Tab-separated table of C-alpha atoms in Angstrom:
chain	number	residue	atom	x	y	z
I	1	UNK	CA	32.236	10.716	10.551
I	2	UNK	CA	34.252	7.932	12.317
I	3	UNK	CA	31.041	6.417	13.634
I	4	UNK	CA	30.118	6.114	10.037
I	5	UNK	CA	33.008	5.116	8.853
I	6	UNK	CA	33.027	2.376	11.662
I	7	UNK	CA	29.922	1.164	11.002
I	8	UNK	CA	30.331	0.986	7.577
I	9	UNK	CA	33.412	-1.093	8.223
I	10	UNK	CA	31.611	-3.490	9.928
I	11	UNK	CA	29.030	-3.804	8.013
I	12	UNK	CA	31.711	-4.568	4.743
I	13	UNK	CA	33.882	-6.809	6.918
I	14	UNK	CA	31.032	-9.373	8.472
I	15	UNK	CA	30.729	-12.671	7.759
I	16	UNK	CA	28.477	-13.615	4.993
I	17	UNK	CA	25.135	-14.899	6.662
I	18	UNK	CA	25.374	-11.294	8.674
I	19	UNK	CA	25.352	-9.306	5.679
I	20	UNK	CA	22.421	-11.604	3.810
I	21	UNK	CA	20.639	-10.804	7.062
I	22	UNK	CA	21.042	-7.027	6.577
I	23	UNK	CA	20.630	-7.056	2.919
I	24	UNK	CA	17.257	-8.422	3.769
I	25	UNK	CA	16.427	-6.058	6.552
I	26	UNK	CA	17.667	-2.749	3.955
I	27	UNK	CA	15.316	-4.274	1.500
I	28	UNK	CA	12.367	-4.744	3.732
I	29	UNK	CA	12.860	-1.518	5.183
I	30	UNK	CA	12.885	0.150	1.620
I	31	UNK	CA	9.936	-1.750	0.549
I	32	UNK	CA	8.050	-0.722	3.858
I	33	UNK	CA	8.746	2.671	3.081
I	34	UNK	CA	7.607	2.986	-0.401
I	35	UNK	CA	4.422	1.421	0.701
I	36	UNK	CA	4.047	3.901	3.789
I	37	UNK	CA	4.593	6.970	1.365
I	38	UNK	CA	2.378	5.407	-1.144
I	39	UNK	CA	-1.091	4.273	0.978
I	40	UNK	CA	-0.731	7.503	3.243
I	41	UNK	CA	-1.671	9.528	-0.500
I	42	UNK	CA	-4.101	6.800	-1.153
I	43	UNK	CA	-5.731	7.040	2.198
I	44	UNK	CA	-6.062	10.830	2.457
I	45	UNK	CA	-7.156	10.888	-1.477
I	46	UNK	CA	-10.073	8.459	-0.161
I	47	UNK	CA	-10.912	10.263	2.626
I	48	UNK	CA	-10.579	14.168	1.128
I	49	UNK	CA	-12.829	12.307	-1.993
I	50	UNK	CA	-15.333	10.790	0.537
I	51	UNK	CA	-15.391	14.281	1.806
I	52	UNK	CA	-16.050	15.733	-1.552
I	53	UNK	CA	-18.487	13.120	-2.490
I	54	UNK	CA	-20.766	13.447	0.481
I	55	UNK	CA	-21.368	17.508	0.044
I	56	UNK	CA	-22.176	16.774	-3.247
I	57	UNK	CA	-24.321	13.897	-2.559
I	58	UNK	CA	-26.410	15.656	0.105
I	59	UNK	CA	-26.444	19.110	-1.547
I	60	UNK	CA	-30.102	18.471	-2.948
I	61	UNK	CA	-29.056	16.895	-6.152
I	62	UNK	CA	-31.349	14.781	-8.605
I	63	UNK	CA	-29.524	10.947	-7.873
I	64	UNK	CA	-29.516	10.386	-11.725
I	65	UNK	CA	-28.327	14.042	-12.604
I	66	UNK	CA	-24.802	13.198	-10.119
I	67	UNK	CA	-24.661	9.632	-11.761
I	68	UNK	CA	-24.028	10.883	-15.114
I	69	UNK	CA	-21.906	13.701	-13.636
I	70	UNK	CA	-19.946	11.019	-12.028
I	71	UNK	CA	-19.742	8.867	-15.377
I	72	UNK	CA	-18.575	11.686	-17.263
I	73	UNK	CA	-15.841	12.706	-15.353
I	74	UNK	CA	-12.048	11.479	-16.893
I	75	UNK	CA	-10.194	11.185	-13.548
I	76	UNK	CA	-12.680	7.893	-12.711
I	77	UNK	CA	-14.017	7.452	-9.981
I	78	UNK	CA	-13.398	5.624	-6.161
I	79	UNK	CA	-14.286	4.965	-2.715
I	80	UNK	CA	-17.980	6.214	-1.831
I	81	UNK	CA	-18.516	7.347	-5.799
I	82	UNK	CA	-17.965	3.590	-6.784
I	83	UNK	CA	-20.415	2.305	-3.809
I	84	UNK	CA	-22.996	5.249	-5.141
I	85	UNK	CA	-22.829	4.297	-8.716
I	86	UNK	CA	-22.976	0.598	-8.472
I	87	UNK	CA	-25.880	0.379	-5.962
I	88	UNK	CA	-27.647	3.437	-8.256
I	89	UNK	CA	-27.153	1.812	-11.508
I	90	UNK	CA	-28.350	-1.965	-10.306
I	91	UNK	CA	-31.563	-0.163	-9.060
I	92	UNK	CA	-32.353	1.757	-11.976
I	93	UNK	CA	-31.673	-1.638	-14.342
I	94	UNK	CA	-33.974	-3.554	-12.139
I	95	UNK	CA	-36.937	-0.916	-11.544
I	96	UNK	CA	-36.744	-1.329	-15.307
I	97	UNK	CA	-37.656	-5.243	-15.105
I	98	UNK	CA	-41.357	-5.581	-15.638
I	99	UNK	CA	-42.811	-7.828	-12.862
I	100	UNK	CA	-40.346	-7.506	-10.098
I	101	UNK	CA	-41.405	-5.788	-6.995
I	102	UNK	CA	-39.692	-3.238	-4.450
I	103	UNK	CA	-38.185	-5.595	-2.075
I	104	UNK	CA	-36.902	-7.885	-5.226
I	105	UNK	CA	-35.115	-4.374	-6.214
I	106	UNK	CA	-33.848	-3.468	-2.716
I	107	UNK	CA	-32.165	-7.179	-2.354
I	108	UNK	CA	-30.471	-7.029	-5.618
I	109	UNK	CA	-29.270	-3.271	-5.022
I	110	UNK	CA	-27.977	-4.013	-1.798
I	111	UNK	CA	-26.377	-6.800	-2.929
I	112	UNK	CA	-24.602	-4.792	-5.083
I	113	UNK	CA	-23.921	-2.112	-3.030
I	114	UNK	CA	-22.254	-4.698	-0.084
I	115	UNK	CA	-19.832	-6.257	-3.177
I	116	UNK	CA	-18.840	-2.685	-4.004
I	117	UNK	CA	-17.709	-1.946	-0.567
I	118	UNK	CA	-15.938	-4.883	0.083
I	119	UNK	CA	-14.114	-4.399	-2.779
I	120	UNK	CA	-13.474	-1.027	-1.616
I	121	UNK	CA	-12.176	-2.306	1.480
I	122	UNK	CA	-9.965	-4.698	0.087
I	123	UNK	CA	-8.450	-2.009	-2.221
I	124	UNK	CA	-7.609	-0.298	1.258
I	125	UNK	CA	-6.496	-3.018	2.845
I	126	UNK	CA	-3.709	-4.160	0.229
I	127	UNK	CA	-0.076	-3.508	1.456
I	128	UNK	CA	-1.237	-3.521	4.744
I	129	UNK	CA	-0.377	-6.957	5.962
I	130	UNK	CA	3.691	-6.591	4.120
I	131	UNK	CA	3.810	-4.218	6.531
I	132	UNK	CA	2.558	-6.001	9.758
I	133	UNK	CA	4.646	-8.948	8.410
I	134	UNK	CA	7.591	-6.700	8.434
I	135	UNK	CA	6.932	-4.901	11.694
I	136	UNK	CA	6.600	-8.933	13.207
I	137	UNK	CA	9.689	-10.172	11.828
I	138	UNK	CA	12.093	-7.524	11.691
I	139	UNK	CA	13.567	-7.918	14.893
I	140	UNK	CA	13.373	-12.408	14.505
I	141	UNK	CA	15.666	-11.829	11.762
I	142	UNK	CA	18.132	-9.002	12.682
I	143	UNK	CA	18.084	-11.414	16.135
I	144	UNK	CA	19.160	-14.268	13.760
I	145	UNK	CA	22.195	-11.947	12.726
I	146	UNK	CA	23.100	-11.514	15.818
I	147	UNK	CA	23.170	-14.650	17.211
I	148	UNK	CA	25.052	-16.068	14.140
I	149	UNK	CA	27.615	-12.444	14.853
I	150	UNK	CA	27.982	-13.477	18.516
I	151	UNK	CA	28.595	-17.531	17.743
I	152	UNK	CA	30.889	-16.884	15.271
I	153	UNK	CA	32.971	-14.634	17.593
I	154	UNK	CA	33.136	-16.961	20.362
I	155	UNK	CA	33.520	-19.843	18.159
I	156	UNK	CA	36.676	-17.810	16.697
I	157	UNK	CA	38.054	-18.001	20.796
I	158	UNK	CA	38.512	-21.695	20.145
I	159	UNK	CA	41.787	-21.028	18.271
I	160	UNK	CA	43.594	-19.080	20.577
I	161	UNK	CA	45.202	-19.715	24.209
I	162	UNK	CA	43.887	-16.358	25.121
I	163	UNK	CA	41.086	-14.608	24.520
I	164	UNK	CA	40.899	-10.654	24.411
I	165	UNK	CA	37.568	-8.529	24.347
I	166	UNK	CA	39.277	-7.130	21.304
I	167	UNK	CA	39.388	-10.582	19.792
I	168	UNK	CA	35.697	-10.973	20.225
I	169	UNK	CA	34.395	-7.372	19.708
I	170	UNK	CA	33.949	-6.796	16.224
I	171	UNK	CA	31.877	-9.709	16.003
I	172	UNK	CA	29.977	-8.902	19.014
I	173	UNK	CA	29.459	-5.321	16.862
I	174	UNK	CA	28.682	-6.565	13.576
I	175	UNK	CA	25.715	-8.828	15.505
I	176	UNK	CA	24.456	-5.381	17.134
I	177	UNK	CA	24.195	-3.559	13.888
I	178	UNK	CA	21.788	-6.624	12.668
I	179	UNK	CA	20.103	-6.017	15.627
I	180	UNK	CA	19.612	-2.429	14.920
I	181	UNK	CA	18.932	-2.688	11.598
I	182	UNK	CA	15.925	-4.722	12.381
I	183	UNK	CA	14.550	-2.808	15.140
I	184	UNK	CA	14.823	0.500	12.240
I	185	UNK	CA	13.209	-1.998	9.871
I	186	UNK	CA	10.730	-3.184	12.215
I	187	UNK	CA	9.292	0.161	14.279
I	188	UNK	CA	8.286	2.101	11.260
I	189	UNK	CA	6.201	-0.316	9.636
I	190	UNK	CA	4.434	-1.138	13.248
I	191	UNK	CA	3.626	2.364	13.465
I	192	UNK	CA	2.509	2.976	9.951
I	193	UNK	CA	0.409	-0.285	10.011
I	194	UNK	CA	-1.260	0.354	13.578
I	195	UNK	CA	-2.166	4.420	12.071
I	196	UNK	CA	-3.265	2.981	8.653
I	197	UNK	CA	-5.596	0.160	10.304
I	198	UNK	CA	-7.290	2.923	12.256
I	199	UNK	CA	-7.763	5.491	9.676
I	200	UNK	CA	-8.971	2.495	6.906
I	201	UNK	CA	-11.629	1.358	10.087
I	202	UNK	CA	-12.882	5.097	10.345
I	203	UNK	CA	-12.856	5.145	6.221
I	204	UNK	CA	-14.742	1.891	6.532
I	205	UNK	CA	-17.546	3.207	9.551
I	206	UNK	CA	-18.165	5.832	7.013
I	207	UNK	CA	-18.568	3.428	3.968
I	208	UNK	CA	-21.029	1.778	5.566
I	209	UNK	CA	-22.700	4.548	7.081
I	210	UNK	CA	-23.394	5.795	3.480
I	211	UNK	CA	-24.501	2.568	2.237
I	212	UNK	CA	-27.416	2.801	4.956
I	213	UNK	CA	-28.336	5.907	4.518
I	214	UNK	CA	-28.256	5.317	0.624
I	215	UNK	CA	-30.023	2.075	1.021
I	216	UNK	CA	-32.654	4.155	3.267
I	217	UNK	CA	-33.123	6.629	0.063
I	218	UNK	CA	-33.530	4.325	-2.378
I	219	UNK	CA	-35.922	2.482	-0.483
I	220	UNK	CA	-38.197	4.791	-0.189
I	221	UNK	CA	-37.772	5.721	-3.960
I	222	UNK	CA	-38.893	1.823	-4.707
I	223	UNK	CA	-41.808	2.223	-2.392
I	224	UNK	CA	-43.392	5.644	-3.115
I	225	UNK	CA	-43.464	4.960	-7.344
């Protein structure tokens, strides 16, 4: 409780540039939070939907039959069902094209299919680089409150004919805590952003995987009718 209390105090009681620093390091780290809570559901909703997806996708069904299953649903759809149903519907549109042959409907379809996945990339991607640009800078500016902490408490020495560590010491605390508060800033969003770059690369192996393998499929549909 008097820990609390004492760092509460010094927090209240430093000078103004110190407590702009923290102010800016609390709302980082709140920001970096809500993002960490909020693209570790979006990431495992993409990957148990991927999951979903590909059972369905490989279970034997008719391609059109689990397009207009997917177009009918109300939640909308994401991830592999958006790659699926843009490459499918392109290649249906331009099989329907008189005069244009297989490999003219393969180009345009993959076409398709790579915009899709980008864009599904991006979509996992977003936030991401708040929180490497928090987990980068953190500790540059909590290091700026410090510094400014420390300078003002030995600038404060100048107006005395002695100087006393308690003279200088709740300065030299009030510095610390900006340091600290950027380091608790700083480490969770390095740690969020290094897990959510790996698991968004495995997400993305697997988007692309399917976009061969659906690419390979279709193919063979343009080539055998």
């Amino acid at each position: 409780m008097t820990s609390e209390l004492s760092i509460f105090k010094l927090i209240t009681e430093a000078s103004p540039v110190v407590q702009i620093v923290m102010l800016v390091l609390v709302l980082a780290s709140v920001i970096s939070w809500t993002f960490i809570f909020s693209k570790y559901k979006e990431i495992r909703r993409a990957e148990e939907t991927s999951e979903e997806f590909e059972e369905r996708f490989w279970s034997g069904i008719d391609l059109a039959d689990l397009y207009r299953q997917l177009a009918r649903e109300d939640h909308g759809t994401e991830g592999l069902e958006n790659i699926f149903m843009a490459g499918f519907k392109e290649f249906a549109r331009l099989r329907q094209q008189p005069n244009i042959g297989p490999d003219a409907v393969m180009e345009g379809t993959q076409r398709v299919m790579r915009v899709a996945l980008n864009r599904e990339l991006e979509n996992l991607d977003e936030r991401l680089p708040f929180l490497a640009t928090v987990g980068s800078t953190s500790p540059y500016v909590g290091l700026f409150g410090t510094v400014w902490g420390i300078m003002n408490s030995f600038r404060s020495l100048g107006n005395v004919k002695q100087a006393t560590l308690a003279m200088v010491a709740p300065g030299i605390s009030e510095a610390l805590v900006a340091t600290a508060m950027g380091l608790f800033a700083a480490i969770p969003a390095v740690m969020a952003y290094n897990r959510y770059s790996t698991d968004i690369g495995r997400l993305a192996n697997r988007y692309e995987a399917f976009t061969e393998e659906f690419l390979s499929l279709l193919h063979r549909q343009a080539h055998t009718k």
